[in-house]
């Protein structure tokens, strides 16, 4: 009954013809972290006396606190709020995701016009560190591989390689909301550091995976130095072939094979 009476009294004052001055909350777009606190600050200077009446509400239907000569605190807010009766500012602590929504303040000063303002609160959870599943350390050019990035409480998930964004197309494709990065076929150029970064409006975290792609040996090429030589002059033959791990070279001359040590 007491709560009903106070609400009725405020409605009576609201309907009695006071002019409304909106916008007394300094920040109308508030971000909060789950489990922490936010303050809905007003632009009012501290007053020597409290207001005739003041009310904070949530989503226009739920009473947070109604303050006249006494305070009526809404259910669930008893130990979570602190009201500054000189400025109307409200501290809300132990935030949950259910606290996201619209907060409205109405103030009735002594001998002045009604003041009001509203703000929208979005409660976010700090992102957790993602986990990237790395494949077996031995990968061979031409094979396929999938990198999986698992994370909680994020808005965006981005893949990079050696600091540059991985773009879908050619050999790269994304699946399950960028959770899975598929590379097919693998190329030697894919050796390097792949990073999965997750973020929201408050924080970001990342995890990485290093790929080592084995390839080759490529077709061998032989270089003669000097390119032209006379009979009994000395020449040097250089055989090369790209490979990872390094290739072993064998030379054959007149059916005799020897292993290179260089």
PDB file of N, CA and C in Angstrom, residues 4 74 83 89 99 111 114 127 170 185 195 200 225 260:
ATOM      1  N   UNK A   4       2.270   1.839  -3.434  1.00  0.00           N
ATOM      2  CA  UNK A   4       1.201   2.307  -4.327  1.00  0.00           C
ATOM      3  C   UNK A   4       0.906   3.772  -4.095  1.00  0.00           C
ATOM      4  N   UNK A  74      12.958  -1.083  -5.176  1.00  0.00           N
ATOM      5  CA  UNK A  74      12.353  -2.192  -5.896  1.00  0.00           C
ATOM      6  C   UNK A  74      12.989  -3.532  -5.547  1.00  0.00           C
ATOM      7  N   UNK A  83      21.988   5.865  -4.002  1.00  0.00           N
ATOM      8  CA  UNK A  83      21.395   7.078  -4.579  1.00  0.00           C
ATOM      9  C   UNK A  83      22.002   8.314  -3.946  1.00  0.00           C
ATOM     10  N   UNK A  89      22.082  11.154  -8.966  1.00  0.00           N
ATOM     11  CA  UNK A  89      22.894  10.112  -9.581  1.00  0.00           C
ATOM     12  C   UNK A  89      22.644   8.770  -8.902  1.00  0.00           C
ATOM     13  N   UNK A  99      20.369  -6.715 -16.622  1.00  0.00           N
ATOM     14  CA  UNK A  99      20.276  -5.278 -16.322  1.00  0.00           C
ATOM     15  C   UNK A  99      20.337  -4.424 -17.579  1.00  0.00           C
ATOM     16  N   UNK A 111       9.741  23.750  -5.623  1.00  0.00           N
ATOM     17  CA  UNK A 111       9.481  25.015  -6.289  1.00  0.00           C
ATOM     18  C   UNK A 111      10.038  25.124  -7.691  1.00  0.00           C
ATOM     19  N   UNK A 114       9.643  19.995 -13.283  1.00  0.00           N
ATOM     20  CA  UNK A 114      10.035  18.584 -13.316  1.00  0.00           C
ATOM     21  C   UNK A 114      11.264  18.401 -14.200  1.00  0.00           C
ATOM     22  N   UNK A 127      35.450 -10.959 -22.714  1.00  0.00           N
ATOM     23  CA  UNK A 127      35.643 -12.152 -23.532  1.00  0.00           C
ATOM     24  C   UNK A 127      36.656 -13.081 -22.863  1.00  0.00           C
ATOM     25  N   UNK A 170      39.976 -18.505 -52.909  1.00  0.00           N
ATOM     26  CA  UNK A 170      41.130 -19.294 -53.323  1.00  0.00           C
ATOM     27  C   UNK A 170      41.197 -20.560 -52.481  1.00  0.00           C
ATOM     28  N   UNK A 185      44.177 -26.589 -51.114  1.00  0.00           N
ATOM     29  CA  UNK A 185      45.265 -27.396 -50.553  1.00  0.00           C
ATOM     30  C   UNK A 185      46.292 -26.506 -49.863  1.00  0.00           C
ATOM     31  N   UNK A 195      46.547 -16.543 -36.208  1.00  0.00           N
ATOM     32  CA  UNK A 195      46.005 -16.035 -34.943  1.00  0.00           C
ATOM     33  C   UNK A 195      44.490 -15.873 -35.055  1.00  0.00           C
ATOM     34  N   UNK A 200      34.688  -7.983 -28.031  1.00  0.00           N
ATOM     35  CA  UNK A 200      33.408  -7.292 -27.947  1.00  0.00           C
ATOM     36  C   UNK A 200      33.717  -5.828 -27.675  1.00  0.00           C
ATOM     37  N   UNK A 225      79.625 -23.631 -63.479  1.00  0.00           N
ATOM     38  CA  UNK A 225      80.474 -22.440 -63.376  1.00  0.00           C
ATOM     39  C   UNK A 225      81.927 -22.815 -63.657  1.00  0.00           C
ATOM     40  N   UNK A 260      76.091 -36.106 -52.024  1.00  0.00           N
ATOM     41  CA  UNK A 260      76.698 -34.789 -51.772  1.00  0.00           C
ATOM     42  C   UNK A 260      76.674 -34.506 -50.280  1.00  0.00           C
TER      43      UNK A 260
END
